[in-house]
Structures are given as structure tokens and as C-alpha cells.
Amino acid sequence: MSVRVRFAPSPTGYLHIGGLRTALYNFLFARHHGGRFVLRIEDTDRTRYVPGSVEDILASLRWAGLEPDESPVHGGQYGPYVQSERTEIYRHHAAMLVERGMAYYAFDTPDELERMRQRQQAAGIAPRYDRSAMRNQFTLGEDETARLLAAGQPATIRLKVPLHGDVKFHDAIRGAIVVPYKDIDDQVLLKSDGFPTYHLANVVDDHLMAITHVIRGEEWLPSTPKHVLLYEAFGWTPPQFAHLPLLLNPDRSKLSKRHGDVAVRDYIAKGYFPEALVNFIALLGWNPSGDRELYTLDELIEAFSLEDVNKAGAVFDLAKLDWMNAQYLHRRVQTDLGSLIQQLRPLLSERGWNASDDYIGRVIVLVHERIHRLPEVVEFADYMFVPPRYDEEFFRTVWDDQSETLLRNLSSVIETTDPFTAEELHRRLNQFAAEKSIPFRRIGNLLRLAVTGKRVGAGMMDTIALLGKDETLRRIASLLSSVATLQGSPASDSDVEAQPS
RNA sequence: GGUCCCAUCGACUAAUGGUUAGGUCACCACCCUUUCAAGGUGGCGGUACGGGUUCGAAUCCCGUUGGGACUACCA
């Protein structure tokens, strides 16, 4: 039987980073085995539906390179792939279970159920549906049940869990799992609004869509016994289960918004590369060797195996993601500078900065080893596009009595440098430093102040060469005419604009 | 509270009974150097604890402790 797996998110908001990893493992497993990767939308809770979610899920998967083979938009022979369009199927199957005596009608109101739980809590017992004391098919009898149904009384259908015995199943990651029936609740399968719960819809769809492997988050492990029971009640063979370890916050709780961005959309917006994010999350909970970090999607497919998936949760460490993204940035600069230029230009335009593709490309090359994400260019190298703002603290540490004279001399050296290349600049300035017995460090810092305004930046000679002779001389002159202002506001935190020359 | 799952450096992980417990990120130091990075070299740092089984345990078993998930007519 050929492999068929599914990713089945609820459209309750943006695709979550944990959801992306679940989708990724499903995708890798499918591709590794030459199987099919199905996207199914589980929208059975109408109250939690968020418009736009499906579009975001699809767009995020596509961005990551995880295109489904079957989905609401890709179609397929097992559709529809949206659960709200399948309600008749679930109603039919729930009724089938009632007929077989594997499920039953219940008429309890939310208030009655709440009181039941309070009683149980007070008595110190686990809150569970009390089949023998509530209003249902068993306590009311067949005639009364039929009468209430005919009268249109709101009713749910609950799973009739056996009183004695155990459910056993095998998890590809966790091995054999055994749970006594007595610990399993009589789960609602069909809600009084006629919609199924997750448990019913999920099992019915996985069977009808010929899913062979259910690869999902560990949060589903506790309800898997119910699902197995459902397969048995229908007389179906359950799929293989594989429950993935959770993605964790730094405090080891389930990954959530409280500690930072969790939507894939946020990472796209911050300029992370899809191959970096995919590479990173692939290695959160799975590892083929332990001595290698960088994998292409094809290499991940080739190496992927459920046997190598870990059991313990994995903390999402942003610092390592940044490192990995930087690795991919270095690579892209070498192999595909054009795409980086295209990606960066809109961010520059937003600020009203315009430059040629060639110039943008050179700036990226100049600073790429100092940043992790491409959009950081905008903050890091703003001075490559607009006049510098002087960092006053840097000014105070660099500036002294002789700086003005020195700067004027440097201006002459730069003016007469030809060709205007980083190498020639370095040669001339070095020579100048030697002649005047000035540490090269002082020259570098002074020029850095004039040209960039700040302490940190790319190589000074390369920066000046790219900026050009005219602009460099202009900036030196600007600093010279700003000195009075800078010295006049010693306690101020704000940066000082370069003076127009 | 109940049920289930989990447990190797701060983080991600390798080692499927025999290694001085390996790699990556982070951190520290040094080299390189005009700043900051990148790169290179080195370092710090771990098998939660206690019992077994075995010639030999990170690895198998039991217990303890700790963490997590679940416990809805949400998924």
C-alpha cells in the first residue's frame, strides 16, 4: 500500500511554527517513500474560525516549499478536503455507530454537565461523563430517547467506551502504549449543532482518505486510545501512529506566543530564508547523524526516517536559527545575489531610499558577514544610502584636539587617491600613517566617524571605495562643520545630523 | 487531583551494552584585524538521583525526583 499522510490544521489563525514542523515531517515522510502529502482543513468548530487562515496556511506551506499533493485548492480524488463540507458523512457514520451499539444519544445541557463535573471534583474523583446518572439513551430508555429525538431535542452522540479491558496501540516513535478503558471518557462524537468533534471527523476522514500514517503532535497522544477505539468500532484497520515531540518555549512549556513570534508569517516578514527555517525546524526533534547541520530539502527527504525522531520536546532556540540563516545568507551572496537585491530593494524604497541594483548588490556583499538576516542591512548600513547620524558617544571617544587637522589631511590624501579602490586607499592611508607616526587605528576610527557616524560597520576602505570619492569628501567636510554642535551637547543621547555642506 | 508521555553539556543533538561520552549554537580566550563581524585554533560545560541486571550501563529493568501534554458539545 502506498504511503499517504496528511497535515490537518484548524483554520483558527496564522500557521504556527509547530504546525510547520508537523507539516514538514509529513512532507518529508511522504516524499521519502514516494507517497502523497494531503492537506485537510479541520474547521468543525465554527466558533473558532478565522477568515484568511486557510490562505495563510497555504501561502506559508508554499513559501516553505511544502506544496500539498491534495488539498482544497489542489483537489484530489478523496475530497472534499474541508471538513465543514463533509458533515453528512460524519452524521451518517455517527448514526452507524449508534445502530451498532458502539455509541449513544445524550441530552445533557452544558449546565448539567458542568454540575456533574463540580460534583465529581468535590468528591475527589476524575471528571468523566457518568453514563449511568446523566440523561442519555441508557437512563432514559429507548422509547423516551426516540420521543425526544422526534421532538427535536438537542442531542449529542457519545462513544460507548467499554467498562473493562484495555486499548493497545503501537506508536512509531514511542512504542507500545496501553490504556485501560476505565480511564477513557465517553467522548462526544457528534455535537448538538450537528457538527462532529475532532475525534470523529479525524478518524472518519483518515480512513476515507486512505491515510496510512498519522504523524501529528504529541498533544494528541492522550486521545489516541479513543481514536483506536473508533477504528475498532467501525471495523477499520487503524493507520500507523507517530506522535512528534513538542516544540518548546525557553521555559520548556509548549511553544506559545508569550515568548516571541510563533507564526510562520512573522519569520517570513523578518526575512528568514525558507531553506534556513526548514533546515532548522527539521533538526528540532529529528537528527540523522548528529555531526552535520546544513541540509537542503532534497537531502532532508533522502535522510528522513521516523525511527530517528526523538521522544523529548525541543526548545526553539532563536540564536541558532539566526546562525543558520546567516549561513544561508553567505551562500546566497555567492550563488544568487540577484534574488537578495530584489528582496532588499522594496525595504529601501519604503524609506525613500533609491539605488541601482548594482549598488544594492555591492552593499549586501559589503555587510553580509555582519548580519543574520537580509533586512538588517537597512539598519546596519543605513549610511550607505543617506548621510550618517553621529553617535555622540563614539564621537567623544574618537575626537580630540588634533582630530580636525588630521581629518583635513586625510581629506587631501583621499582626494589624491587614484585609482579609488580599497587597496589603493589602504596603501595611501597606511603610508600617511607611517609618515606621521600615527596609529592606523586612529585614522580608521576618525574616517569611520565621518563616513558612517557609528562605531560598528564593515571594512572602512571597502566602505569608502563603494561610497565614492566625492561622497566621502563631502562627509568629511560635514563632520568638520558639525563639530561645534557635537561638542556643544555633551550630555545628549540623541544623534546629531550631518551638516549639509 | 487523574491519565499518559518524557529525561545526555545553558540550547539542539550523536553514541541502539565496551568511545578519554562526539558535533553544532551560545559563552570565554587566542589568532587574524582600521571597528564589528566572518573565518581559524583552543577552552568551558553533560549522561537528574537511587537501586538492580551484566565481566562491562548514558544505553536494559525498578523506584524516586523533575518537566511536559492531556483532562470541553476546541482542535
Coordinates of C-alpha atoms (C1' of nucleotides) in Angstrom, one line a residue:
Chain A
M1 CA 0.0 0.0 0.0
S2 CA 1.4 3.4 -1.0
V3 CA 2.1 5.9 1.7
R4 CA -0.5 8.7 2.3
V5 CA 0.0 11.2 5.0
R6 CA -1.9 14.3 5.9
F7 CA -1.4 17.7 7.6
A8 CA -4.7 18.7 9.2
P9 CA -4.7 22.1 10.7
S10 CA -7.7 24.1 12.0
P11 CA -8.2 27.5 10.4
T12 CA -8.0 29.4 13.7
G13 CA -5.2 31.8 12.7
Y14 CA -1.8 32.0 11.2
L15 CA 0.1 28.8 10.6
H16 CA 2.1 28.1 13.7
I17 CA 5.8 27.3 13.6
G18 CA 5.0 24.0 15.3
G19 CA 2.4 23.3 12.7
L20 CA 5.0 23.9 10.0
R21 CA 7.3 21.3 11.5
T22 CA 4.5 18.8 11.7
A23 CA 3.7 19.5 8.0
L24 CA 7.4 19.3 7.2
Y25 CA 7.8 15.8 8.8
N26 CA 4.7 14.6 7.0
F27 CA 6.0 16.0 3.7
L28 CA 9.5 14.5 4.2
F29 CA 8.0 11.1 5.1
A30 CA 5.7 11.2 2.0
R31 CA 8.5 12.3 -0.4
H32 CA 10.9 9.8 1.1
H33 CA 8.5 7.0 0.4
G34 CA 7.2 8.3 -2.9
G35 CA 3.8 8.8 -1.2
R36 CA 1.2 11.6 -1.2
F37 CA 1.0 14.6 1.1
V38 CA -2.5 15.7 1.8
L39 CA -3.7 19.0 3.3
R40 CA -7.1 18.7 5.1
I41 CA -8.8 21.7 6.8
E42 CA -10.4 20.8 10.1
D43 CA -13.0 23.5 10.6
T44 CA -15.6 21.7 12.6
D45 CA -15.6 24.3 15.3
R46 CA -17.4 27.2 13.6
T47 CA -16.9 29.5 16.6
R48 CA -13.1 29.4 16.2
Y49 CA -12.9 30.0 12.5
V50 CA -10.7 32.9 11.5
P51 CA -11.2 34.2 7.9
G52 CA -8.0 34.2 5.9
S53 CA -6.5 31.3 7.9
V54 CA -6.7 28.8 5.0
E55 CA -5.0 31.2 2.7
D56 CA -2.2 31.8 5.2
I57 CA -1.7 28.1 5.8
L58 CA -1.4 27.5 2.1
A59 CA 0.9 30.5 1.5
S60 CA 3.1 29.5 4.4
L61 CA 3.4 25.9 3.2
R62 CA 4.2 27.1 -0.3
W63 CA 6.8 29.6 0.9
A64 CA 8.5 26.7 2.8
G65 CA 8.4 24.5 -0.3
L66 CA 5.9 22.1 1.1
E67 CA 3.3 22.0 -1.7
P68 CA 0.5 19.5 -0.9
D69 CA -0.4 16.9 -3.5
E70 CA -4.1 17.1 -2.5
S71 CA -5.9 19.9 -0.8
P72 CA -9.0 22.1 -1.0
V73 CA -7.2 24.1 -3.8
H74 CA -5.1 21.3 -5.4
G75 CA -8.1 18.9 -5.5
G76 CA -7.7 15.2 -5.4
Q77 CA -9.9 12.1 -5.6
Y78 CA -10.6 11.9 -1.9
G79 CA -12.3 15.3 -1.5
P80 CA -13.8 17.5 -0.3
Y81 CA -10.7 18.4 1.8
V82 CA -12.6 20.8 4.1
Q83 CA -14.5 19.1 6.9
S84 CA -17.3 21.6 7.0
E85 CA -18.2 20.3 3.6
R86 CA -18.4 16.7 4.8
T87 CA -20.9 17.0 7.7
E88 CA -23.3 14.5 6.1
I89 CA -20.5 11.9 6.1
Y90 CA -19.9 12.3 9.8
R91 CA -23.6 12.2 10.7
H92 CA -24.0 9.1 8.7
H93 CA -21.1 7.4 10.4
A94 CA -22.2 8.6 13.9
A95 CA -25.6 7.1 13.2
M96 CA -23.9 3.9 12.1
L97 CA -22.1 3.6 15.4
V98 CA -25.4 4.1 17.3
E99 CA -27.0 1.4 15.3
R100 CA -24.2 -1.0 16.2
G101 CA -24.5 -0.1 19.8
M102 CA -21.0 1.5 19.9
A103 CA -22.3 5.0 20.6
Y104 CA -25.4 6.5 22.1
Y105 CA -27.5 9.6 22.3
A106 CA -27.2 12.0 25.3
F107 CA -29.4 15.0 26.1
D108 CA -27.5 16.8 28.8
T109 CA -27.2 20.5 28.8
P110 CA -23.9 22.3 29.3
D111 CA -25.2 23.4 32.7
E112 CA -25.9 19.8 33.7
L113 CA -22.5 18.7 32.6
E114 CA -20.9 21.4 34.5
R115 CA -22.7 20.5 37.7
M116 CA -21.7 16.9 37.1
R117 CA -18.0 17.9 37.0
Q118 CA -18.4 20.0 40.1
R119 CA -19.9 17.1 42.0
Q120 CA -17.0 14.8 40.8
Q121 CA -14.4 17.4 41.7
A122 CA -15.9 17.8 45.2
A123 CA -15.9 14.1 45.7
G124 CA -12.3 14.0 44.6
I125 CA -12.8 11.8 41.5
A126 CA -11.7 12.3 38.0
P127 CA -14.2 14.3 35.9
R128 CA -15.7 11.9 33.4
Y129 CA -19.1 11.5 31.8
D130 CA -21.3 9.5 34.2
R131 CA -23.2 7.3 31.8
S132 CA -25.4 5.8 34.5
A133 CA -26.5 9.1 36.1
M134 CA -27.0 11.5 33.2
R135 CA -29.7 12.0 30.7
N136 CA -29.0 9.6 27.9
Q137 CA -30.2 6.6 25.9
F138 CA -29.5 4.2 28.7
T139 CA -31.0 6.1 31.6
L140 CA -34.0 7.4 29.6
G141 CA -34.7 4.2 27.7
E142 CA -35.3 3.6 24.0
D143 CA -38.9 5.0 23.9
E144 CA -38.1 8.3 25.6
T145 CA -34.9 8.7 23.5
A146 CA -36.9 8.2 20.4
R147 CA -39.6 10.7 21.6
L148 CA -37.0 13.4 22.5
L149 CA -35.3 12.9 19.2
A150 CA -38.6 13.2 17.3
A151 CA -39.5 16.3 19.3
G152 CA -36.2 17.9 18.1
Q153 CA -34.5 17.9 21.5
P154 CA -30.8 18.9 21.1
A155 CA -28.7 15.7 21.4
T156 CA -25.2 14.6 21.2
I157 CA -23.8 11.2 20.2
R158 CA -21.2 9.8 22.6
L159 CA -18.8 7.0 22.2
K160 CA -19.7 4.0 24.3
V161 CA -16.4 3.1 25.9
P162 CA -16.3 -0.5 27.3
L163 CA -16.1 -0.7 31.1
H164 CA -13.4 -3.4 31.2
G165 CA -10.3 -4.1 29.3
D166 CA -7.5 -2.1 27.7
V167 CA -6.8 -0.3 24.4
K168 CA -3.4 -1.2 22.9
F169 CA -1.7 0.5 20.1
H170 CA 1.8 1.0 18.7
D171 CA 3.4 4.3 18.2
A172 CA 6.3 4.5 15.7
I173 CA 8.2 6.9 18.0
R174 CA 7.1 5.8 21.4
G175 CA 6.5 2.1 21.0
A176 CA 3.7 0.1 22.7
I177 CA 1.1 2.1 24.6
V178 CA -1.6 0.5 26.8
V179 CA -4.5 2.4 28.4
P180 CA -7.3 0.9 30.4
Y181 CA -10.8 1.6 29.1
K182 CA -11.9 2.8 32.5
D183 CA -9.6 5.8 32.1
I184 CA -11.2 6.9 28.8
D185 CA -14.2 9.3 28.7
D186 CA -17.3 8.7 26.7
Q187 CA -16.2 11.3 24.2
V188 CA -18.8 13.4 22.3
L189 CA -18.6 12.4 18.7
L190 CA -21.4 14.5 17.2
K191 CA -22.2 17.8 18.8
S192 CA -25.8 19.1 19.2
D193 CA -25.2 21.5 16.3
G194 CA -24.8 18.5 14.0
F195 CA -21.1 19.0 13.6
P196 CA -18.6 16.3 14.5
T197 CA -15.9 16.7 17.1
Y198 CA -12.3 16.4 16.1
H199 CA -12.2 12.8 17.1
L200 CA -14.9 11.5 14.9
A201 CA -14.1 13.7 11.9
N202 CA -10.5 12.9 12.1
V203 CA -10.9 9.1 12.2
V204 CA -13.6 9.0 9.6
D205 CA -11.6 11.2 7.2
D206 CA -8.3 9.5 7.8
H207 CA -9.9 6.2 6.9
L208 CA -11.9 7.5 3.9
M209 CA -8.8 9.4 2.6
A210 CA -6.8 6.2 2.9
I211 CA -4.3 7.7 5.2
T212 CA -1.6 5.2 6.1
H213 CA 0.4 7.1 8.7
V214 CA -0.9 9.7 11.2
I215 CA 2.1 11.9 12.0
R216 CA 1.0 14.6 14.5
G217 CA 1.9 16.5 17.6
E218 CA 2.4 14.8 21.0
E219 CA -0.6 16.7 22.3
W220 CA -2.8 14.1 20.6
L221 CA -1.3 11.1 22.3
P222 CA -3.8 11.1 25.2
S223 CA -6.8 11.0 22.8
T224 CA -5.3 8.3 20.5
P225 CA -6.9 5.5 22.5
K226 CA -10.3 7.0 21.7
H227 CA -9.4 7.1 18.1
V228 CA -8.2 3.5 18.1
L229 CA -11.5 2.5 19.8
L230 CA -13.3 4.3 17.0
Y231 CA -11.4 2.4 14.3
E232 CA -12.3 -0.8 16.0
A233 CA -16.0 0.2 16.4
F234 CA -16.1 0.9 12.6
G235 CA -14.3 -2.3 11.9
W236 CA -11.4 -0.5 10.3
T237 CA -7.7 -1.1 10.5
P238 CA -6.1 1.9 12.2
P239 CA -3.2 3.7 10.5
Q240 CA 0.3 3.8 11.9
F241 CA 0.6 6.5 14.5
A242 CA 3.7 8.7 15.1
H243 CA 3.4 11.3 17.8
L244 CA 6.0 14.0 17.4
P245 CA 7.8 15.7 20.4
L246 CA 6.6 19.2 21.1
L247 CA 8.3 22.4 20.2
L248 CA 9.0 24.2 23.5
N249 CA 9.5 27.8 24.8
P250 CA 12.8 28.5 26.6
D251 CA 11.0 27.6 29.9
R252 CA 10.1 24.2 28.4
S253 CA 6.4 24.8 28.1
K254 CA 4.6 24.2 24.9
L255 CA 5.7 26.8 22.3
S256 CA 3.5 29.8 22.5
K257 CA 3.1 33.4 21.6
R258 CA 4.1 34.6 25.1
H259 CA 7.8 34.1 24.4
G260 CA 8.0 35.5 20.9
D261 CA 6.9 35.1 17.4
V262 CA 5.2 31.7 16.6
A263 CA 3.5 32.4 13.3
V264 CA 5.4 31.4 10.2
R265 CA 4.3 34.7 8.7
D266 CA 6.4 36.5 11.3
Y267 CA 9.5 34.7 10.2
I268 CA 8.8 35.4 6.6
A269 CA 8.4 39.1 7.5
K270 CA 11.7 39.2 9.4
G271 CA 13.5 38.0 6.3
Y272 CA 14.4 34.5 7.3
F273 CA 15.0 32.2 4.3
P274 CA 12.6 29.3 3.8
E275 CA 15.5 26.9 3.4
A276 CA 17.0 28.1 6.7
L277 CA 13.8 27.9 8.7
V278 CA 13.0 24.5 7.2
N279 CA 16.5 23.2 7.8
F280 CA 16.4 24.5 11.4
I281 CA 13.0 23.1 12.4
A282 CA 13.7 19.8 10.7
L283 CA 16.5 19.3 13.2
L284 CA 14.3 20.1 16.2
G285 CA 13.2 16.6 17.2
W286 CA 14.9 14.6 14.5
N287 CA 18.5 14.1 13.5
P288 CA 20.1 11.7 11.0
S289 CA 23.7 11.9 12.2
G290 CA 24.5 14.5 14.8
D291 CA 27.6 15.9 13.2
R292 CA 26.0 17.9 10.4
E293 CA 23.8 21.0 10.4
L294 CA 23.1 22.1 6.9
Y295 CA 20.7 20.1 4.7
T296 CA 18.8 21.0 1.5
L297 CA 15.2 20.0 1.3
D298 CA 16.2 17.1 -1.0
E299 CA 18.8 16.0 1.4
L300 CA 16.2 16.1 4.2
I301 CA 13.9 14.0 2.2
E302 CA 16.7 11.5 1.5
A303 CA 17.7 11.2 5.1
F304 CA 14.3 11.3 6.8
S305 CA 13.1 8.5 8.9
L306 CA 10.6 8.2 11.7
E307 CA 12.9 5.9 13.6
D308 CA 15.3 8.9 14.1
V309 CA 12.6 11.1 15.6
N310 CA 13.3 11.9 19.3
K311 CA 10.9 11.5 22.1
A312 CA 11.7 14.5 24.2
G313 CA 10.5 18.1 23.4
A314 CA 12.8 20.5 21.8
V315 CA 13.4 24.2 22.8
F316 CA 13.1 26.6 19.9
D317 CA 16.4 28.5 20.1
L318 CA 16.3 31.7 18.1
A319 CA 20.1 32.2 18.3
K320 CA 20.8 29.0 16.4
L321 CA 18.2 29.9 13.8
D322 CA 19.9 33.2 13.3
W323 CA 23.3 31.5 12.9
M324 CA 21.7 29.1 10.4
N325 CA 20.1 31.9 8.5
A326 CA 23.4 33.7 8.3
Q327 CA 25.0 30.5 6.8
Y328 CA 22.3 30.6 4.1
L329 CA 22.8 34.3 3.6
H330 CA 26.5 33.8 2.9
R331 CA 25.7 31.1 0.5
R332 CA 23.1 33.2 -1.3
V333 CA 25.5 36.1 -1.7
Q334 CA 27.8 33.7 -3.6
T335 CA 25.2 31.9 -5.7
D336 CA 22.2 34.2 -6.1
L337 CA 22.9 37.8 -5.3
G338 CA 20.1 38.9 -7.7
S339 CA 17.4 37.4 -5.5
L340 CA 18.8 39.2 -2.5
I341 CA 18.8 42.5 -4.4
Q342 CA 15.1 42.0 -5.4
Q343 CA 14.2 41.2 -1.8
L344 CA 16.0 44.2 -0.3
R345 CA 15.0 46.9 -2.7
P346 CA 11.4 47.2 -1.5
L347 CA 12.6 47.6 2.1
L348 CA 14.8 50.5 0.9
S349 CA 12.1 52.1 -1.2
E350 CA 9.8 52.1 1.9
R351 CA 12.2 54.5 3.4
G352 CA 12.5 56.5 0.3
W353 CA 16.0 55.3 -0.4
N354 CA 16.8 54.5 -4.0
A355 CA 19.8 53.0 -5.6
S356 CA 20.8 50.9 -8.6
D357 CA 20.7 47.1 -8.4
D358 CA 24.5 47.1 -8.8
Y359 CA 25.0 49.4 -5.8
I360 CA 22.5 47.5 -3.6
G361 CA 24.3 44.3 -4.5
R362 CA 27.6 45.8 -3.5
V363 CA 26.2 47.0 -0.2
I364 CA 24.9 43.5 0.5
V365 CA 28.3 42.0 -0.3
L366 CA 30.0 44.6 1.9
V367 CA 27.9 44.0 5.1
H368 CA 26.5 40.4 4.7
E369 CA 29.0 38.9 7.1
R370 CA 27.9 41.2 9.9
I371 CA 24.2 40.4 9.8
H372 CA 22.0 37.4 10.2
R373 CA 19.0 38.4 8.1
L374 CA 18.9 40.4 4.9
P375 CA 16.6 43.2 6.2
E376 CA 19.2 44.0 8.8
V377 CA 21.0 45.8 6.0
V378 CA 18.6 48.7 6.4
E379 CA 19.6 49.4 10.0
F380 CA 23.1 48.3 9.8
A381 CA 24.1 50.1 6.7
D382 CA 21.7 53.0 6.6
Y383 CA 24.7 55.3 6.0
M384 CA 25.2 53.7 2.6
F385 CA 22.0 55.3 1.5
V386 CA 21.7 58.5 3.5
P387 CA 24.1 60.9 5.3
P388 CA 25.3 59.5 8.6
R389 CA 24.0 60.4 12.0
Y390 CA 26.8 60.8 14.5
D391 CA 26.8 58.5 17.5
E392 CA 27.8 61.0 20.2
E393 CA 29.5 58.6 22.5
F394 CA 31.6 57.4 19.6
F395 CA 32.4 61.0 18.8
R396 CA 33.6 61.7 22.3
T397 CA 35.9 58.6 22.4
V398 CA 37.4 59.4 19.0
W399 CA 37.6 63.2 18.9
D400 CA 40.5 65.2 20.3
D401 CA 42.4 68.4 19.7
Q402 CA 44.2 67.1 16.7
S403 CA 41.3 65.4 15.0
E404 CA 40.3 68.4 13.0
T405 CA 43.8 68.9 11.5
L406 CA 44.2 65.1 11.0
L407 CA 40.8 64.9 9.2
R408 CA 41.8 67.8 6.8
N409 CA 45.0 65.9 6.0
L410 CA 43.1 62.7 5.4
S411 CA 40.8 64.6 3.1
S412 CA 43.8 65.6 1.0
V413 CA 45.1 62.0 0.9
I414 CA 41.8 60.7 -0.2
E415 CA 41.3 63.4 -2.7
T416 CA 44.5 62.4 -4.5
T417 CA 44.0 58.7 -4.3
D418 CA 43.7 57.1 -7.7
P419 CA 42.5 54.6 -8.6
F420 CA 39.9 54.9 -6.0
T421 CA 39.9 51.3 -4.7
A422 CA 40.0 49.8 -1.3
E423 CA 43.5 48.5 -1.9
E424 CA 44.9 51.8 -3.0
L425 CA 43.2 53.7 -0.2
H426 CA 44.7 51.3 2.3
R427 CA 48.1 51.7 0.7
R428 CA 48.0 55.5 0.7
L429 CA 46.5 55.9 4.2
N430 CA 48.9 53.4 5.6
Q431 CA 51.8 55.4 4.1
F432 CA 50.3 58.6 5.6
A433 CA 50.0 57.0 9.0
A434 CA 53.6 55.8 8.8
E435 CA 54.9 59.2 7.8
K436 CA 53.1 61.0 10.6
S437 CA 53.7 58.2 13.1
I438 CA 50.0 57.9 13.8
P439 CA 48.5 54.6 14.7
F440 CA 46.4 53.4 11.8
R441 CA 43.6 52.7 14.3
R442 CA 43.1 56.4 14.8
I443 CA 42.8 57.0 11.1
G444 CA 40.3 54.2 10.8
N445 CA 38.2 55.4 13.6
L446 CA 38.2 59.0 12.5
L447 CA 37.1 58.1 9.0
R448 CA 34.5 55.7 10.4
L449 CA 33.0 58.6 12.4
A450 CA 32.9 60.8 9.4
V451 CA 31.7 58.3 6.9
T452 CA 29.3 56.1 9.0
G453 CA 28.8 58.0 12.2
K454 CA 29.0 54.8 14.2
R455 CA 31.4 52.5 15.9
V456 CA 30.4 49.3 14.2
G457 CA 30.5 48.7 10.5
A458 CA 32.0 46.9 7.5
G459 CA 35.6 47.3 6.4
M460 CA 36.4 51.0 6.2
M461 CA 38.4 51.0 3.0
D462 CA 35.8 48.9 1.2
T463 CA 33.1 51.2 2.5
I464 CA 34.8 54.4 1.3
A465 CA 35.6 52.8 -2.1
L466 CA 32.0 51.9 -2.6
L467 CA 30.7 55.3 -1.4
G468 CA 33.0 57.1 -3.8
K469 CA 35.5 59.9 -3.6
D470 CA 33.0 62.8 -3.8
E471 CA 30.6 61.5 -1.2
T472 CA 33.5 60.6 1.2
L473 CA 35.0 64.1 0.9
R474 CA 31.5 65.5 1.4
R475 CA 31.1 63.5 4.6
I476 CA 34.4 64.6 6.0
A477 CA 33.5 68.2 5.4
S478 CA 30.1 67.6 7.0
L479 CA 31.7 66.3 10.1
L480 CA 34.1 69.2 10.3
S481 CA 31.2 71.6 10.2
S482 CA 29.2 69.6 12.8
V483 CA 32.0 69.5 15.4
A484 CA 30.8 72.6 17.2
T485 CA 27.3 71.2 17.6
L486 CA 28.6 67.8 18.7
Q487 CA 30.9 69.3 21.3
G488 CA 28.2 71.7 22.5
S489 CA 25.8 68.9 23.6
P490 CA 27.8 66.6 25.7
A491 CA 25.0 65.1 27.8
S492 CA 22.6 64.5 25.0
D493 CA 21.7 61.0 23.9
S494 CA 20.3 61.9 20.6
D495 CA 22.4 61.6 17.5
V496 CA 23.4 64.6 15.5
E497 CA 22.5 65.0 11.9
A498 CA 25.4 65.7 9.5
Q499 CA 25.5 69.3 8.4
P500 CA 24.8 69.9 4.8
S501 CA 27.9 71.0 3.0
Chain B
rG1 C1' -6.1 15.8 41.5
rG2 C1' -6.3 11.8 37.5
rU3 C1' -4.2 9.6 32.9
rC4 C1' -0.3 9.4 29.6
rC5 C1' 4.5 10.9 27.7
rC6 C1' 9.5 12.4 28.6
rA7 C1' 14.7 12.9 30.9
rU8 C1' 22.9 13.2 27.6
rC9 C1' 26.7 19.9 28.2
rG10 C1' 22.7 26.6 29.1
rA11 C1' 20.1 25.1 23.8
rC12 C1' 19.8 21.4 19.5
rU13 C1' 21.7 16.6 19.4
rA14 C1' 25.4 11.8 18.4
rA15 C1' 26.8 7.5 20.7
rU16 C1' 21.0 1.4 19.5
rG17 C1' 25.9 -2.9 26.4
rG18 C1' 32.5 -1.9 25.6
rU19 C1' 34.4 5.7 23.0
rU20 C1' 39.2 9.9 27.1
rA21 C1' 30.7 10.5 26.1
rG22 C1' 31.4 13.2 19.8
rG23 C1' 29.3 17.5 16.8
rU24 C1' 26.6 22.4 16.2
rC25 C1' 24.6 27.1 18.6
rA26 C1' 25.6 30.2 22.7
rC27 C1' 29.6 31.6 26.1
rC28 C1' 35.2 32.5 27.1
rA29 C1' 40.3 33.0 25.3
rC30 C1' 43.8 33.5 21.4
rC31 C1' 45.0 34.2 16.1
rC32 C1' 43.6 37.4 12.0
rU33 C1' 42.5 42.8 12.2
rU34 C1' 41.1 50.0 10.9
rU35 C1' 35.7 49.0 14.3
rC36 C1' 32.3 45.0 14.3
rA37 C1' 31.8 40.6 12.2
rA38 C1' 33.2 36.3 9.3
rG39 C1' 37.0 32.7 9.4
rG40 C1' 40.8 29.7 12.2
rU41 C1' 42.6 27.4 16.9
rG42 C1' 41.7 26.2 21.8
rG43 C1' 38.6 26.2 26.1
rC44 C1' 34.2 25.9 29.5
rG45 C1' 30.3 22.5 30.1
rG46 C1' 26.6 16.8 30.3
rU47 C1' 24.6 11.1 31.0
rA48 C1' 18.8 14.1 37.2
rC49 C1' 19.1 10.7 41.7
rG50 C1' 19.0 5.7 44.0
rG51 C1' 18.9 0.7 43.4
rG52 C1' 19.3 -3.6 40.4
rU53 C1' 20.8 -7.0 35.7
rU54 C1' 25.8 -7.7 33.5
rC55 C1' 32.7 -9.1 33.2
rG56 C1' 31.1 -4.2 31.5
rA57 C1' 25.3 0.5 31.7
rA58 C1' 24.2 7.1 29.0
rU59 C1' 22.2 2.7 26.8
rC60 C1' 18.2 -2.8 29.8
rC61 C1' 14.7 -3.2 34.5
rC62 C1' 12.5 -1.0 39.1
rG63 C1' 11.9 3.2 42.1
rU64 C1' 12.5 8.5 43.3
rU65 C1' 12.7 13.3 41.6
rG66 C1' 11.8 16.8 37.9
rG67 C1' 9.5 18.5 33.4
rG68 C1' 5.5 18.4 29.9
rA69 C1' 0.9 17.2 27.5
rC70 C1' -4.0 16.0 28.1
rU71 C1' -8.1 16.0 31.2
rA72 C1' -14.5 20.6 26.6
rC73 C1' -20.6 19.6 22.6
rC74 C1' -11.7 23.3 21.0
rA75 C1' -8.6 21.3 17.8

